[in-house]
PDB file of C-alpha atoms in Angstrom:
ATOM      1  CA  MET A   1       4.495 -22.865 -23.797  1.00 86.00           C
ATOM      2  CA  GLU A   2       0.923 -22.807 -25.048  1.00 92.00           C
ATOM      3  CA  THR A   3      -0.036 -25.136 -27.879  1.00 95.00           C
ATOM      4  CA  LYS A   4      -2.490 -24.306 -30.622  1.00 96.00           C
ATOM      5  CA  VAL A   5      -4.203 -26.781 -32.912  1.00 97.00           C
ATOM      6  CA  TYR A   6      -5.148 -26.102 -36.495  1.00 98.00           C
ATOM      7  CA  LYS A   7      -7.756 -28.572 -37.717  1.00 98.00           C
ATOM      8  CA  MET A   8      -7.501 -29.245 -41.437  1.00 98.00           C
ATOM      9  CA  GLY A   9     -10.637 -29.968 -43.467  1.00 98.00           C
ATOM     10  CA  ASP A  10     -10.959 -32.868 -45.884  1.00 97.00           C
ATOM     11  CA  SER A  11      -8.602 -31.502 -48.535  1.00 97.00           C
ATOM     12  CA  PHE A  12      -5.661 -29.140 -48.758  1.00 98.00           C
ATOM     13  CA  ASP A  13      -5.012 -28.198 -52.378  1.00 96.00           C
ATOM     14  CA  SER A  14      -4.951 -25.338 -54.872  1.00 94.00           C
ATOM     15  CA  SER A  15      -8.651 -24.633 -54.241  1.00 95.00           C
ATOM     16  CA  ASN A  16      -8.098 -23.597 -50.595  1.00 97.00           C
ATOM     17  CA  SER A  17      -4.354 -23.389 -49.890  1.00 97.00           C
ATOM     18  CA  GLU A  18      -4.175 -19.568 -49.897  1.00 97.00           C
ATOM     19  CA  GLU A  19      -6.975 -19.283 -47.360  1.00 98.00           C
ATOM     20  CA  ILE A  20      -5.473 -21.979 -45.121  1.00 98.00           C
ATOM     21  CA  LYS A  21      -2.042 -20.364 -45.385  1.00 98.00           C
ATOM     22  CA  ASP A  22      -3.488 -17.081 -44.077  1.00 98.00           C
ATOM     23  CA  GLU A  23      -5.216 -18.863 -41.181  1.00 98.00           C
ATOM     24  CA  ILE A  24      -2.089 -20.781 -40.164  1.00 98.00           C
ATOM     25  CA  MET A  25       0.147 -17.716 -40.463  1.00 97.00           C
ATOM     26  CA  ALA A  26      -2.332 -15.748 -38.323  1.00 96.00           C
ATOM     27  CA  LEU A  27      -2.132 -18.444 -35.613  1.00 95.00           C
ATOM     28  CA  LEU A  28       1.660 -18.245 -35.646  1.00 95.00           C
ATOM     29  CA  GLU A  29       1.566 -14.455 -35.542  1.00 93.00           C
ATOM     30  CA  GLU A  30      -0.807 -14.330 -32.577  1.00 90.00           C
ATOM     31  CA  GLY A  31       1.803 -15.169 -30.030  1.00 80.00           C
ATOM     32  CA  ASP A  32       4.399 -17.581 -28.757  1.00 89.00           C
ATOM     33  CA  ALA A  33       2.642 -20.888 -29.105  1.00 95.00           C
ATOM     34  CA  ASN A  34       3.567 -24.237 -30.566  1.00 96.00           C
ATOM     35  CA  LEU A  35       1.373 -25.362 -33.430  1.00 97.00           C
ATOM     36  CA  ILE A  36      -0.104 -28.766 -34.164  1.00 98.00           C
ATOM     37  CA  ILE A  37      -1.697 -29.190 -37.572  1.00 98.00           C
ATOM     38  CA  ASP A  38      -4.252 -31.969 -37.274  1.00 98.00           C
ATOM     39  CA  LEU A  39      -4.886 -33.884 -40.500  1.00 98.00           C
ATOM     40  CA  SER A  40      -7.144 -36.601 -39.099  1.00 98.00           C
ATOM     41  CA  ASP A  41     -10.094 -35.481 -41.291  1.00 98.00           C
ATOM     42  CA  CYS A  42      -7.908 -34.757 -44.303  1.00 98.00           C
ATOM     43  CA  THR A  43      -7.767 -37.223 -47.187  1.00 96.00           C
ATOM     44  CA  TYR A  44      -5.947 -35.172 -49.801  1.00 96.00           C
ATOM     45  CA  VAL A  45      -2.905 -32.913 -49.861  1.00 96.00           C
ATOM     46  CA  SER A  46      -1.482 -31.602 -53.143  1.00 96.00           C
ATOM     47  CA  SER A  47       1.712 -29.712 -53.927  1.00 94.00           C
ATOM     48  CA  ALA A  48      -0.132 -26.477 -53.116  1.00 95.00           C
ATOM     49  CA  GLY A  49      -0.622 -27.846 -49.586  1.00 97.00           C
ATOM     50  CA  LEU A  50       3.014 -28.942 -49.358  1.00 96.00           C
ATOM     51  CA  ARG A  51       4.047 -25.418 -50.252  1.00 95.00           C
ATOM     52  CA  VAL A  52       2.107 -24.106 -47.245  1.00 97.00           C
ATOM     53  CA  PHE A  53       3.618 -26.772 -44.953  1.00 97.00           C
ATOM     54  CA  LEU A  54       7.033 -25.567 -46.080  1.00 96.00           C
ATOM     55  CA  MET A  55       6.140 -21.943 -45.334  1.00 96.00           C
ATOM     56  CA  THR A  56       4.722 -22.960 -41.945  1.00 97.00           C
ATOM     57  CA  TYR A  57       7.912 -24.805 -41.067  1.00 96.00           C
ATOM     58  CA  LYS A  58      10.063 -21.817 -41.989  1.00 96.00           C
ATOM     59  CA  ALA A  59       7.803 -19.363 -40.135  1.00 96.00           C
ATOM     60  CA  ALA A  60       7.848 -21.542 -36.977  1.00 96.00           C
ATOM     61  CA  GLU A  61      11.637 -21.778 -37.159  1.00 94.00           C
ATOM     62  CA  THR A  62      11.928 -18.016 -37.440  1.00 94.00           C
ATOM     63  CA  LYS A  63       9.599 -17.554 -34.466  1.00 94.00           C
ATOM     64  CA  GLY A  64      11.358 -20.207 -32.427  1.00 94.00           C
ATOM     65  CA  VAL A  65       8.235 -22.313 -31.857  1.00 95.00           C
ATOM     66  CA  LYS A  66       7.638 -25.984 -32.588  1.00 95.00           C
ATOM     67  CA  THR A  67       5.275 -27.245 -35.231  1.00 96.00           C
ATOM     68  CA  CYS A  68       4.239 -30.815 -35.985  1.00 97.00           C
ATOM     69  CA  LEU A  69       1.554 -32.802 -37.782  1.00 98.00           C
ATOM     70  CA  SER A  70      -0.930 -35.329 -36.465  1.00 98.00           C
ATOM     71  CA  GLY A  71      -3.391 -37.847 -37.868  1.00 98.00           C
ATOM     72  CA  LEU A  72      -1.856 -38.347 -41.330  1.00 98.00           C
ATOM     73  CA  ASN A  73      -3.341 -41.122 -43.445  1.00 97.00           C
ATOM     74  CA  TYR A  74      -1.214 -43.554 -45.446  1.00 95.00           C
ATOM     75  CA  ASP A  75      -1.343 -41.579 -48.725  1.00 94.00           C
ATOM     76  CA  ILE A  76      -0.382 -38.298 -47.083  1.00 96.00           C
ATOM     77  CA  LYS A  77       2.489 -39.930 -45.180  1.00 96.00           C
ATOM     78  CA  GLU A  78       3.756 -41.288 -48.470  1.00 95.00           C
ATOM     79  CA  LEU A  79       3.553 -37.850 -50.089  1.00 95.00           C
ATOM     80  CA  MET A  80       5.544 -36.429 -47.172  1.00 96.00           C
ATOM     81  CA  SER A  81       8.132 -39.132 -47.515  1.00 95.00           C
ATOM     82  CA  VAL A  82       8.569 -38.668 -51.289  1.00 94.00           C
ATOM     83  CA  SER A  83       8.972 -34.928 -50.671  1.00 95.00           C
ATOM     84  CA  GLY A  84      11.555 -35.507 -47.950  1.00 95.00           C
ATOM     85  CA  PHE A  85       9.363 -33.602 -45.464  1.00 96.00           C
ATOM     86  CA  ASP A  86       9.248 -36.582 -43.098  1.00 95.00           C
ATOM     87  CA  ASN A  87      12.874 -35.999 -42.083  1.00 93.00           C
ATOM     88  CA  PHE A  88      12.023 -32.567 -40.733  1.00 93.00           C
ATOM     89  CA  PHE A  89       8.369 -32.587 -39.670  1.00 95.00           C
ATOM     90  CA  VAL A  90       7.498 -34.864 -36.767  1.00 96.00           C
ATOM     91  CA  PHE A  91       4.266 -36.863 -37.177  1.00 97.00           C
ATOM     92  CA  TYR A  92       2.020 -38.084 -34.378  1.00 98.00           C
ATOM     93  CA  ASP A  93      -0.969 -40.398 -34.567  1.00 98.00           C
ATOM     94  CA  THR A  94      -3.283 -38.121 -32.602  1.00 98.00           C
ATOM     95  CA  VAL A  95      -3.466 -34.525 -31.376  1.00 97.00           C
ATOM     96  CA  GLU A  96      -3.161 -35.838 -27.798  1.00 97.00           C
ATOM     97  CA  ASP A  97       0.083 -37.636 -28.604  1.00 97.00           C
ATOM     98  CA  ALA A  98       1.402 -34.472 -30.236  1.00 97.00           C
ATOM     99  CA  LYS A  99       0.420 -32.301 -27.280  1.00 96.00           C
ATOM    100  CA  GLU A 100       2.137 -34.633 -24.877  1.00 95.00           C
ATOM    101  CA  ALA A 101       5.298 -34.669 -26.943  1.00 94.00           C
ATOM    102  CA  ILE A 102       5.724 -30.970 -27.687  1.00 90.00           C
ATOM    103  CA  GLY A 103       3.699 -29.340 -24.898  1.00 75.00           C
TER     104      GLY A 103
ATOM    105  CA  MET B   1     -13.780 -47.572 -73.085  1.00 79.00           C
ATOM    106  CA  LYS B   2     -12.176 -44.257 -73.820  1.00 92.00           C
ATOM    107  CA  LYS B   3     -13.623 -40.930 -72.778  1.00 97.00           C
ATOM    108  CA  ARG B   4     -12.470 -37.564 -74.069  1.00 98.00           C
ATOM    109  CA  PHE B   5     -12.979 -34.200 -72.457  1.00 98.00           C
ATOM    110  CA  HIS B   6     -12.435 -30.895 -74.219  1.00 98.00           C
ATOM    111  CA  PHE B   7     -11.802 -27.752 -72.173  1.00 98.00           C
ATOM    112  CA  GLU B   8     -11.652 -24.346 -73.821  1.00 98.00           C
ATOM    113  CA  PRO B   9     -10.666 -21.759 -72.742  1.00 97.00           C
ATOM    114  CA  VAL B  10      -8.337 -22.978 -69.995  1.00 97.00           C
ATOM    115  CA  GLU B  11      -7.043 -19.656 -68.751  1.00 93.00           C
ATOM    116  CA  GLY B  12      -8.092 -19.244 -65.099  1.00 92.00           C
ATOM    117  CA  LYS B  13     -10.136 -22.453 -65.261  1.00 96.00           C
ATOM    118  CA  ALA B  14      -7.833 -24.906 -63.455  1.00 96.00           C
ATOM    119  CA  LEU B  15     -10.150 -25.518 -60.504  1.00 96.00           C
ATOM    120  CA  ASP B  16     -13.189 -26.154 -62.728  1.00 97.00           C
ATOM    121  CA  ILE B  17     -11.275 -28.541 -64.971  1.00 98.00           C
ATOM    122  CA  ILE B  18      -9.799 -30.442 -62.007  1.00 98.00           C
ATOM    123  CA  ARG B  19     -13.261 -30.739 -60.434  1.00 97.00           C
ATOM    124  CA  VAL B  20     -14.697 -32.329 -63.573  1.00 98.00           C
ATOM    125  CA  LEU B  21     -11.832 -34.810 -63.983  1.00 98.00           C
ATOM    126  CA  ILE B  22     -11.659 -36.007 -60.379  1.00 97.00           C
ATOM    127  CA  LYS B  23     -15.383 -36.742 -60.509  1.00 97.00           C
ATOM    128  CA  ASP B  24     -15.047 -38.862 -63.611  1.00 97.00           C
ATOM    129  CA  GLU B  25     -16.388 -42.342 -62.942  1.00 96.00           C
ATOM    130  CA  ALA B  26     -13.240 -44.150 -64.097  1.00 97.00           C
ATOM    131  CA  VAL B  27     -11.003 -41.998 -61.875  1.00 97.00           C
ATOM    132  CA  VAL B  28     -13.275 -42.243 -58.828  1.00 96.00           C
ATOM    133  CA  SER B  29     -13.458 -46.011 -59.172  1.00 95.00           C
ATOM    134  CA  CYS B  30      -9.687 -46.284 -58.570  1.00 95.00           C
ATOM    135  CA  ARG B  31      -9.834 -46.450 -54.828  1.00 91.00           C
ATOM    136  CA  LYS B  32      -6.258 -47.107 -53.776  1.00 92.00           C
ATOM    137  CA  ALA B  33      -4.753 -45.116 -56.642  1.00 94.00           C
ATOM    138  CA  PHE B  34      -7.219 -42.229 -56.319  1.00 95.00           C
ATOM    139  CA  MET B  35      -5.037 -39.798 -54.395  1.00 93.00           C
ATOM    140  CA  ALA B  36      -2.081 -40.314 -56.742  1.00 94.00           C
ATOM    141  CA  LEU B  37      -4.361 -39.775 -59.756  1.00 97.00           C
ATOM    142  CA  ARG B  38      -5.971 -36.713 -58.209  1.00 96.00           C
ATOM    143  CA  LEU B  39      -2.543 -35.261 -57.517  1.00 96.00           C
ATOM    144  CA  ALA B  40      -1.401 -35.969 -61.064  1.00 97.00           C
ATOM    145  CA  ILE B  41      -4.547 -34.317 -62.455  1.00 98.00           C
ATOM    146  CA  GLU B  42      -4.162 -31.222 -60.254  1.00 96.00           C
ATOM    147  CA  GLU B  43      -0.496 -30.898 -61.086  1.00 95.00           C
ATOM    148  CA  LEU B  44      -0.725 -31.389 -64.848  1.00 96.00           C
ATOM    149  CA  VAL B  45      -3.893 -29.326 -65.360  1.00 97.00           C
ATOM    150  CA  THR B  46      -2.479 -26.460 -63.281  1.00 95.00           C
ATOM    151  CA  ASN B  47       0.722 -26.512 -65.326  1.00 93.00           C
ATOM    152  CA  VAL B  48      -1.221 -26.188 -68.578  1.00 96.00           C
ATOM    153  CA  THR B  49      -3.472 -23.381 -67.344  1.00 95.00           C
ATOM    154  CA  LEU B  50      -0.553 -21.418 -65.904  1.00 92.00           C
ATOM    155  CA  TYR B  51       2.235 -21.931 -68.419  1.00 93.00           C
ATOM    156  CA  ALA B  52       1.126 -23.433 -71.737  1.00 96.00           C
ATOM    157  CA  TYR B  53      -0.385 -20.273 -73.184  1.00 97.00           C
ATOM    158  CA  PRO B  54       1.845 -17.370 -72.089  1.00 94.00           C
ATOM    159  CA  SER B  55       0.477 -15.033 -74.749  1.00 92.00           C
ATOM    160  CA  GLY B  56      -3.101 -15.597 -73.599  1.00 86.00           C
ATOM    161  CA  GLY B  57      -5.849 -16.347 -76.078  1.00 85.00           C
ATOM    162  CA  GLY B  58      -7.679 -18.821 -73.844  1.00 90.00           C
ATOM    163  CA  GLY B  59      -6.107 -22.042 -75.032  1.00 96.00           C
ATOM    164  CA  TYR B  60      -7.486 -25.564 -74.858  1.00 98.00           C
ATOM    165  CA  LEU B  61      -6.827 -28.831 -73.085  1.00 98.00           C
ATOM    166  CA  ASP B  62      -8.116 -32.238 -74.096  1.00 98.00           C
ATOM    167  CA  VAL B  63      -8.004 -35.091 -71.620  1.00 98.00           C
ATOM    168  CA  GLU B  64      -8.533 -38.731 -72.545  1.00 98.00           C
ATOM    169  CA  ILE B  65      -9.265 -41.263 -69.853  1.00 98.00           C
ATOM    170  CA  GLU B  66      -9.148 -44.976 -70.511  1.00 98.00           C
ATOM    171  CA  LYS B  67      -9.505 -47.668 -67.901  1.00 97.00           C
ATOM    172  CA  ASP B  68      -9.539 -51.436 -67.939  1.00 94.00           C
ATOM    173  CA  ALA B  69      -9.041 -54.041 -65.233  1.00 91.00           C
ATOM    174  CA  ALA B  70      -5.248 -53.743 -65.348  1.00 95.00           C
ATOM    175  CA  CYS B  71      -4.623 -50.016 -65.543  1.00 96.00           C
ATOM    176  CA  ILE B  72      -5.877 -46.485 -66.042  1.00 98.00           C
ATOM    177  CA  VAL B  73      -4.360 -44.207 -68.675  1.00 98.00           C
ATOM    178  CA  LEU B  74      -4.783 -40.433 -68.785  1.00 98.00           C
ATOM    179  CA  ARG B  75      -3.625 -38.373 -71.743  1.00 98.00           C
ATOM    180  CA  PHE B  76      -3.293 -34.583 -71.569  1.00 98.00           C
ATOM    181  CA  ILE B  77      -3.177 -32.760 -74.912  1.00 98.00           C
ATOM    182  CA  ASP B  78      -2.704 -29.016 -75.276  1.00 98.00           C
ATOM    183  CA  GLY B  79      -1.814 -26.659 -78.093  1.00 97.00           C
ATOM    184  CA  GLY B  80       0.497 -24.485 -76.023  1.00 97.00           C
ATOM    185  CA  ILE B  81       4.221 -23.890 -76.165  1.00 97.00           C
ATOM    186  CA  PRO B  82       6.322 -27.077 -76.235  1.00 97.00           C
ATOM    187  CA  PHE B  83       7.017 -28.152 -72.668  1.00 94.00           C
ATOM    188  CA  ASN B  84       8.230 -31.503 -71.436  1.00 94.00           C
ATOM    189  CA  PRO B  85       7.553 -31.736 -67.689  1.00 91.00           C
ATOM    190  CA  LEU B  86       9.738 -34.840 -67.485  1.00 91.00           C
ATOM    191  CA  GLU B  87      12.782 -32.721 -68.243  1.00 91.00           C
ATOM    192  CA  ARG B  88      12.077 -30.342 -65.410  1.00 87.00           C
ATOM    193  CA  LYS B  89      14.790 -30.206 -62.758  1.00 89.00           C
ATOM    194  CA  LEU B  90      13.480 -32.025 -59.713  1.00 91.00           C
ATOM    195  CA  PRO B  91      13.994 -30.708 -56.191  1.00 93.00           C
ATOM    196  CA  ASP B  92      16.624 -32.282 -53.932  1.00 94.00           C
ATOM    197  CA  THR B  93      14.500 -33.784 -51.162  1.00 94.00           C
ATOM    198  CA  THR B  94      17.462 -34.220 -48.818  1.00 94.00           C
ATOM    199  CA  VAL B  95      17.926 -30.451 -48.434  1.00 94.00           C
ATOM    200  CA  PRO B  96      16.667 -29.246 -44.997  1.00 94.00           C
ATOM    201  CA  LEU B  97      13.274 -27.548 -45.227  1.00 93.00           C
ATOM    202  CA  LYS B  98      14.623 -24.217 -44.006  1.00 91.00           C
ATOM    203  CA  ASP B  99      16.850 -24.034 -47.097  1.00 93.00           C
ATOM    204  CA  ARG B 100      14.245 -25.370 -49.545  1.00 92.00           C
ATOM    205  CA  LYS B 101      12.893 -23.443 -52.470  1.00 87.00           C
ATOM    206  CA  GLU B 102       9.248 -23.918 -53.325  1.00 83.00           C
ATOM    207  CA  GLY B 103       8.106 -25.889 -56.314  1.00 84.00           C
ATOM    208  CA  GLY B 104       8.655 -29.135 -58.172  1.00 88.00           C
ATOM    209  CA  LEU B 105       7.304 -31.437 -55.472  1.00 91.00           C
ATOM    210  CA  GLY B 106       4.054 -32.154 -57.261  1.00 89.00           C
ATOM    211  CA  ILE B 107       5.656 -33.363 -60.448  1.00 90.00           C
ATOM    212  CA  LEU B 108       8.177 -35.359 -58.401  1.00 93.00           C
ATOM    213  CA  PHE B 109       5.347 -37.218 -56.692  1.00 90.00           C
ATOM    214  CA  VAL B 110       3.587 -37.824 -60.016  1.00 92.00           C
ATOM    215  CA  ILE B 111       6.769 -39.271 -61.534  1.00 93.00           C
ATOM    216  CA  LYS B 112       7.298 -41.542 -58.507  1.00 93.00           C
ATOM    217  CA  LYS B 113       3.712 -42.759 -58.278  1.00 93.00           C
ATOM    218  CA  MET B 114       2.837 -43.347 -61.920  1.00 96.00           C
ATOM    219  CA  ASP B 115       4.020 -46.532 -63.560  1.00 97.00           C
ATOM    220  CA  GLU B 116       4.651 -44.911 -66.927  1.00 97.00           C
ATOM    221  CA  MET B 117       4.911 -41.350 -68.180  1.00 97.00           C
ATOM    222  CA  GLU B 118       5.505 -40.408 -71.763  1.00 97.00           C
ATOM    223  CA  TYR B 119       5.814 -37.037 -73.447  1.00 97.00           C
ATOM    224  CA  ALA B 120       5.653 -36.202 -77.140  1.00 98.00           C
ATOM    225  CA  TYR B 121       5.251 -33.035 -79.186  1.00 98.00           C
ATOM    226  CA  ILE B 122       3.112 -33.969 -82.166  1.00 97.00           C
ATOM    227  CA  ASN B 123       1.400 -31.678 -84.709  1.00 97.00           C
ATOM    228  CA  GLN B 124       1.995 -28.617 -82.532  1.00 97.00           C
ATOM    229  CA  GLU B 125       0.523 -30.286 -79.485  1.00 98.00           C
ATOM    230  CA  ASN B 126       2.003 -31.371 -76.170  1.00 98.00           C
ATOM    231  CA  VAL B 127       0.866 -34.924 -75.482  1.00 98.00           C
ATOM    232  CA  LEU B 128       1.564 -36.229 -71.998  1.00 98.00           C
ATOM    233  CA  THR B 129       0.441 -39.739 -71.145  1.00 98.00           C
ATOM    234  CA  ILE B 130       0.434 -41.199 -67.665  1.00 98.00           C
ATOM    235  CA  LYS B 131      -0.360 -44.769 -66.760  1.00 98.00           C
ATOM    236  CA  LYS B 132      -1.139 -46.266 -63.384  1.00 97.00           C
ATOM    237  CA  LYS B 133      -1.393 -50.002 -62.875  1.00 96.00           C
ATOM    238  CA  LEU B 134      -4.340 -51.083 -60.791  1.00 96.00           C
ATOM    239  CA  THR B 135      -4.449 -53.762 -58.124  1.00 91.00           C
ATOM    240  CA  SER B 136      -7.231 -55.784 -56.571  1.00 87.00           C
ATOM    241  CA  GLU B 137      -7.567 -53.013 -53.986  1.00 86.00           C
ATOM    242  CA  ASP B 138      -8.630 -50.476 -56.629  1.00 87.00           C
TER     243      ASP B 138
END
């Protein structure tokens, strides 16, 4: 199956989460492809971002494709862990690692 | 040194208010704690702008920021309806994501990451104080 990569900018919060949600949902809608969300340039995720991760997870499940995250920094990993997202989303250090694992 | 910001009106102004606060010198200077503080600011400011003034009228929010070598304290004061965010029901983070409802994760993170949180309703104002201890890495 094809794999698409969504590259996140430096922050994912209430100032841009609606826009990013639309972009990610469009990628999932385009066709049967797994989706890697790359956070290697991202230093900040707020609850508005978490909300979109949750929607992405549900949408991928419904479509029957895999989705995972790569390049999370320490703070974002901790946020994921406090939210209990780390038990369900798989994290990889780099996009290449993610591609190899889910591709 | 204590700094006080006054925002009025707050309706529809969350992003502007957040932008001002996360650029405050005392907040920016907390390096290791910065993301937790930024998240707390986004969460608490958004709550006030969305829910504190249900009948409209603009509303106000005052924010005090005080920092010394040991800790940073932020105090959020609004004249809206009484609301104690610490009494909010927190989400069960063991529930699989496919069965999760949205919401509550921001305040959960704030509660976990701050060292102290205190709420009071005084003279018709909600006063929420959060305190984060600083380390040598901040």
